[in-house]
Coordinates of C-alpha atoms in Angstrom, one line a residue:
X1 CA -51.9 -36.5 -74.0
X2 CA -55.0 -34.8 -72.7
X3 CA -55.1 -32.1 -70.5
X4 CA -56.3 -34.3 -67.2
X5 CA -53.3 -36.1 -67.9
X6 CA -51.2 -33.5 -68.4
X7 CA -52.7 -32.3 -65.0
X8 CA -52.0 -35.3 -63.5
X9 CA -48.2 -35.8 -64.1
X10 CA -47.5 -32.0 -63.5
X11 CA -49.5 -32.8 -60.0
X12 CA -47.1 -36.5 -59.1
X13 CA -44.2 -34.7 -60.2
X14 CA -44.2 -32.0 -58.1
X15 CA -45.4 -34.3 -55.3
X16 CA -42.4 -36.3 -56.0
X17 CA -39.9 -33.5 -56.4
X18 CA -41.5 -32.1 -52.7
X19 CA -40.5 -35.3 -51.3
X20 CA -37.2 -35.6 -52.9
X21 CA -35.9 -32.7 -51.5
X22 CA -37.5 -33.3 -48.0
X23 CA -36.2 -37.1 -47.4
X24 CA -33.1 -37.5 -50.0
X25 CA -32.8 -41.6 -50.5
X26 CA -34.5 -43.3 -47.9
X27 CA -34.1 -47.1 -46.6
X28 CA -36.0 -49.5 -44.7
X29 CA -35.3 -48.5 -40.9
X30 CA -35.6 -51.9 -39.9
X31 CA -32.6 -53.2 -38.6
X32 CA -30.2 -56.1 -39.6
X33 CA -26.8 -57.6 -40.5
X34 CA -28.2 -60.3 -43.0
X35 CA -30.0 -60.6 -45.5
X36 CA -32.5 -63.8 -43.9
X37 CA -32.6 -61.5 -40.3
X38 CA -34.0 -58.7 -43.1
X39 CA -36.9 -60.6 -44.1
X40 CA -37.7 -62.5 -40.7
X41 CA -37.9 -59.0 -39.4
X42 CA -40.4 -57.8 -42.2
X43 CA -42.5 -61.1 -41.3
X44 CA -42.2 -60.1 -37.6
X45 CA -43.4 -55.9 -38.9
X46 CA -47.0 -57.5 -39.7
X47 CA -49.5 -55.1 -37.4
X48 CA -46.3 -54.4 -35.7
X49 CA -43.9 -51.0 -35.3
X50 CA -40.7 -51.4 -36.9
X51 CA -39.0 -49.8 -33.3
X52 CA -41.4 -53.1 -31.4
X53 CA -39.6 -55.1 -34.4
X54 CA -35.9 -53.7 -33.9
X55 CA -36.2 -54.1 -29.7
X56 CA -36.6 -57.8 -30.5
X57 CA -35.2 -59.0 -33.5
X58 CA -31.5 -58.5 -31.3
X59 CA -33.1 -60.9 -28.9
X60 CA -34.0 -64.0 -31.7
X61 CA -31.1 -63.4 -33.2
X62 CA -28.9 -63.6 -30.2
X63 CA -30.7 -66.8 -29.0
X64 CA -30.5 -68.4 -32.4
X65 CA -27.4 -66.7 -34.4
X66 CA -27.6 -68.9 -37.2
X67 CA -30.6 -69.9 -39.8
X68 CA -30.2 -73.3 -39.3
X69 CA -31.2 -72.9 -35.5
X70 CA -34.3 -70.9 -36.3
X71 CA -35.2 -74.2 -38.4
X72 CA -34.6 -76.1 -35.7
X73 CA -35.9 -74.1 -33.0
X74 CA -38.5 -75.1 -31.2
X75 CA -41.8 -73.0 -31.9
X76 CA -42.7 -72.4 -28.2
X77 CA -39.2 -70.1 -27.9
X78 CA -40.0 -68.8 -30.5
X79 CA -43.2 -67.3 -29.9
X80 CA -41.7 -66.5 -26.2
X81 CA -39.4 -64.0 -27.7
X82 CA -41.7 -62.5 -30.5
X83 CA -44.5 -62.5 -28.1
X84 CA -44.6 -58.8 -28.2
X85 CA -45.2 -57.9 -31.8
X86 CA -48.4 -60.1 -32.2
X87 CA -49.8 -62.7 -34.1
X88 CA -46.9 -64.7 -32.2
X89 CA -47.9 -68.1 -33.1
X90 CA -48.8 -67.6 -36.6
X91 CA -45.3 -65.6 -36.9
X92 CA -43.0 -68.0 -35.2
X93 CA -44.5 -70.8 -37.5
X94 CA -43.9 -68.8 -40.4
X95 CA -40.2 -68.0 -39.3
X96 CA -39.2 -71.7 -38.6
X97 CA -40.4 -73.0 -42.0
X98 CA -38.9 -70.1 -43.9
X99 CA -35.6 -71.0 -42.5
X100 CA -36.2 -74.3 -43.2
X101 CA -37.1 -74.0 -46.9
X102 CA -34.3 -71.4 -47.6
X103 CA -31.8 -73.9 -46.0
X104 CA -33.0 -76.9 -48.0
X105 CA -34.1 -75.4 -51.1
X106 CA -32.2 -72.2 -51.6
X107 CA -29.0 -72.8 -50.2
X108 CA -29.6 -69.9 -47.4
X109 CA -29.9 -67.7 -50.0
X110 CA -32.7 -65.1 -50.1
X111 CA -34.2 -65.6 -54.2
X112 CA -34.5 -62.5 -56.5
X113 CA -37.6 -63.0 -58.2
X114 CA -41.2 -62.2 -57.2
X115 CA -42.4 -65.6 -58.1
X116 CA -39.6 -67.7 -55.8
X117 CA -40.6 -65.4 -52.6
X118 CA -44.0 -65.7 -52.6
X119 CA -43.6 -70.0 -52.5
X120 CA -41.8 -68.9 -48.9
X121 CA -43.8 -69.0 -46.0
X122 CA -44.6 -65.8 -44.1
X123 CA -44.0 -63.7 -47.8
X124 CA -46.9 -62.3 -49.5
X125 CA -46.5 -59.9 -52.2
X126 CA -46.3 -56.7 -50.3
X127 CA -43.3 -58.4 -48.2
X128 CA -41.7 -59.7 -51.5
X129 CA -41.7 -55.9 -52.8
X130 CA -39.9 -55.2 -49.6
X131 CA -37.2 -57.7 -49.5
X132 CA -36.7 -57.3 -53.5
X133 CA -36.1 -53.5 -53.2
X134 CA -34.2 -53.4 -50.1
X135 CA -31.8 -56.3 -50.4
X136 CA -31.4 -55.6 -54.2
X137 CA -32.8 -52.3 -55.1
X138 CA -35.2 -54.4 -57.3
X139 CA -38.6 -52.0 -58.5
X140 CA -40.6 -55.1 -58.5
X141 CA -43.4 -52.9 -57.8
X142 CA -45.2 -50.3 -55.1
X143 CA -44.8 -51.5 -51.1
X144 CA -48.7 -51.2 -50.1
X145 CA -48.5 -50.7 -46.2
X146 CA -51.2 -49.0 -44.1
X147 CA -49.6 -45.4 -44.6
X148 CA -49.1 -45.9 -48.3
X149 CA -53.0 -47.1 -48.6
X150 CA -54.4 -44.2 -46.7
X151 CA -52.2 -41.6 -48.4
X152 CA -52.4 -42.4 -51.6
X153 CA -56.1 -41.4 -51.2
X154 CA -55.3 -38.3 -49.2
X155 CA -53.5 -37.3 -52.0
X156 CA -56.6 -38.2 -54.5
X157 CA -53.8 -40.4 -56.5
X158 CA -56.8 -43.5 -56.3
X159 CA -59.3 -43.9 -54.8
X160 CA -59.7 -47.6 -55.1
X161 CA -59.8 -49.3 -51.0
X162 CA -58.4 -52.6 -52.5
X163 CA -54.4 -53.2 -51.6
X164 CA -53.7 -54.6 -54.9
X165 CA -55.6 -52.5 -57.1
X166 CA -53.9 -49.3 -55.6
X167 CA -50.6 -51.1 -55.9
X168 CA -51.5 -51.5 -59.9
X169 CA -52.7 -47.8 -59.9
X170 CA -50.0 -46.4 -58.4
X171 CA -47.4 -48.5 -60.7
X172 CA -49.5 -46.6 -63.5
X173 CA -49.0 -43.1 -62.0
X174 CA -45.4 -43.1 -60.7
X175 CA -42.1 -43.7 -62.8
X176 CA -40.6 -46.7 -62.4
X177 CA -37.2 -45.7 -61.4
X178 CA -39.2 -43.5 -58.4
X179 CA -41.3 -46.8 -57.0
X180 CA -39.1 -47.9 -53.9
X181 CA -38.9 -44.7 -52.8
X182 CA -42.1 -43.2 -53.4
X183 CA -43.5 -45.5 -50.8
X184 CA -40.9 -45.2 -48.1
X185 CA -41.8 -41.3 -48.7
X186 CA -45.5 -42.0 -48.0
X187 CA -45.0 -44.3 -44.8
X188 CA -42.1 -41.2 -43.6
X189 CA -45.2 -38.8 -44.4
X190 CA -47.7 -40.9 -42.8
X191 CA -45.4 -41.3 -39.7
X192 CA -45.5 -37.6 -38.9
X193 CA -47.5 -35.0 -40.9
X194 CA -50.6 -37.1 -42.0
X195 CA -51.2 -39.6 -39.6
X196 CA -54.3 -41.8 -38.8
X197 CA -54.9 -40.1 -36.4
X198 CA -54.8 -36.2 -37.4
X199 CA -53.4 -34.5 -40.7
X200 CA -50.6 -31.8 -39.3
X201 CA -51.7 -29.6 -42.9
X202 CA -50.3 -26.3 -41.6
X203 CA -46.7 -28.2 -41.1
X204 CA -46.7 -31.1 -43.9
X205 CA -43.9 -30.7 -46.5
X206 CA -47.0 -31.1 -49.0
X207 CA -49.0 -28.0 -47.8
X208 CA -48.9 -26.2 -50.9
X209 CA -49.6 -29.1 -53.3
X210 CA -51.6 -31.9 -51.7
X211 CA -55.3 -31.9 -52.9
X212 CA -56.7 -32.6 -49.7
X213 CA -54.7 -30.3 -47.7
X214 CA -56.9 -28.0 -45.3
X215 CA -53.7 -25.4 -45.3
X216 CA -54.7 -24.4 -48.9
X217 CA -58.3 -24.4 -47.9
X218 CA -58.2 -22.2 -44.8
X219 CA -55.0 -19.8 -45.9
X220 CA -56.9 -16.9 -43.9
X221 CA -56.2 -19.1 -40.4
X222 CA -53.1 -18.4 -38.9
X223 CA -51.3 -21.4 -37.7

């Protein structure tokens, strides 16, 4: 192992251990009593708040209380009810024909494996990774959301733009048995100390560590 390296996993691991002790185990904070209301709230968190998702998932669900009437639902009611968290049309669409593909082909039953989510509609690989590790605690590999992207370059772990790519370089850097968390870390982190909009430094849990932090770079300023 060469020194860089060596740098390197002494620099994740206390990163890691920081956010550990901060958080303890952290899960998905969007909220559900099934496992098919799980992922049709994770198609629904597309450019959307998980606390937008969670006022109106309890609506769908209470208008159609079953999978097989989502299938059957017609599309305009749909998009009337998820009308708030955007891209309605493209979303109720989505929702109606991944009911209707886990009712015929899967038996209702959400699949386990990367390879059968991603031939459901509405799943791409970042909501695969979601529904994998959150309905069965599966590492199939790094959640890439919008907080995950940015930080993982605040903290100079990559500094590649591309979703994938960081996914593959983060899956280098971070041990496997640490993936589902390490990104529910980064989106809690993102939510509150670094956010797009303005980097709290003199309060984040990662003041002391974080490469980019202006705490460590202004230590003379009182905050």
């Amino acid at each position: 192992m060469d020194h860089n390296t060596e740098n390197l996993n002494i620099y994740i691991n206390q990163i890691l251990n920081e956010l550990k002790k901060h958080y303890g185990i952290q899960k998905s904070q969007l909220k559900y009593q099934k496992p098919y209301q799980f992922c049709i709230a994770v198609i629904l968190s597309a450019q959307c708040t998980d606390k937008k998702v969670n006022q109106i998932t309890p609506i769908l669900f209470k208008e159609f209380p079953t999978i097989e009437s989502l299938a059957n639902a017609p599309l305009s009611q749909i998009e009337k009810i998820i009308y708030p968290t955007g891209f309605y049309k493209n979303k109720a669409k989505n929702i109606k024909e991944f009911c209707k593909v886990l009712v015929e082909k899967y038996n209702k039953k959400i699949p386990k494996t990367m390879e059968e989510l991603l031939k459901l509609p509405g799943i791409g690989r970042k909501t695969a990774n979601v529904i994998l590790q959150e309905l069965y605690q599966i590492p199939s590999g790094i959640v890439v959301d919008t907080h995950v992207k940015r930080l993982s370059n605040v903290l100079q772990l990559t500094q590649e733009k591309n979703t994938k790519k960081i996914e593959l370089r983060l899956m280098e850097l971070i041990p496997k048995n640490d993936w589902i968390q390490f990104s529910l870390y980064l989106i809690n982190l993102g939510r509150t100390y670094c956010t797009a909009k303005k980097k709290y430094c003199a309060e984040c849990i990662l003041k002391e560590i974080c490469k980019s932090s202006f705490y460590k770079k202004n230590k003379t300023i009182k905050y």
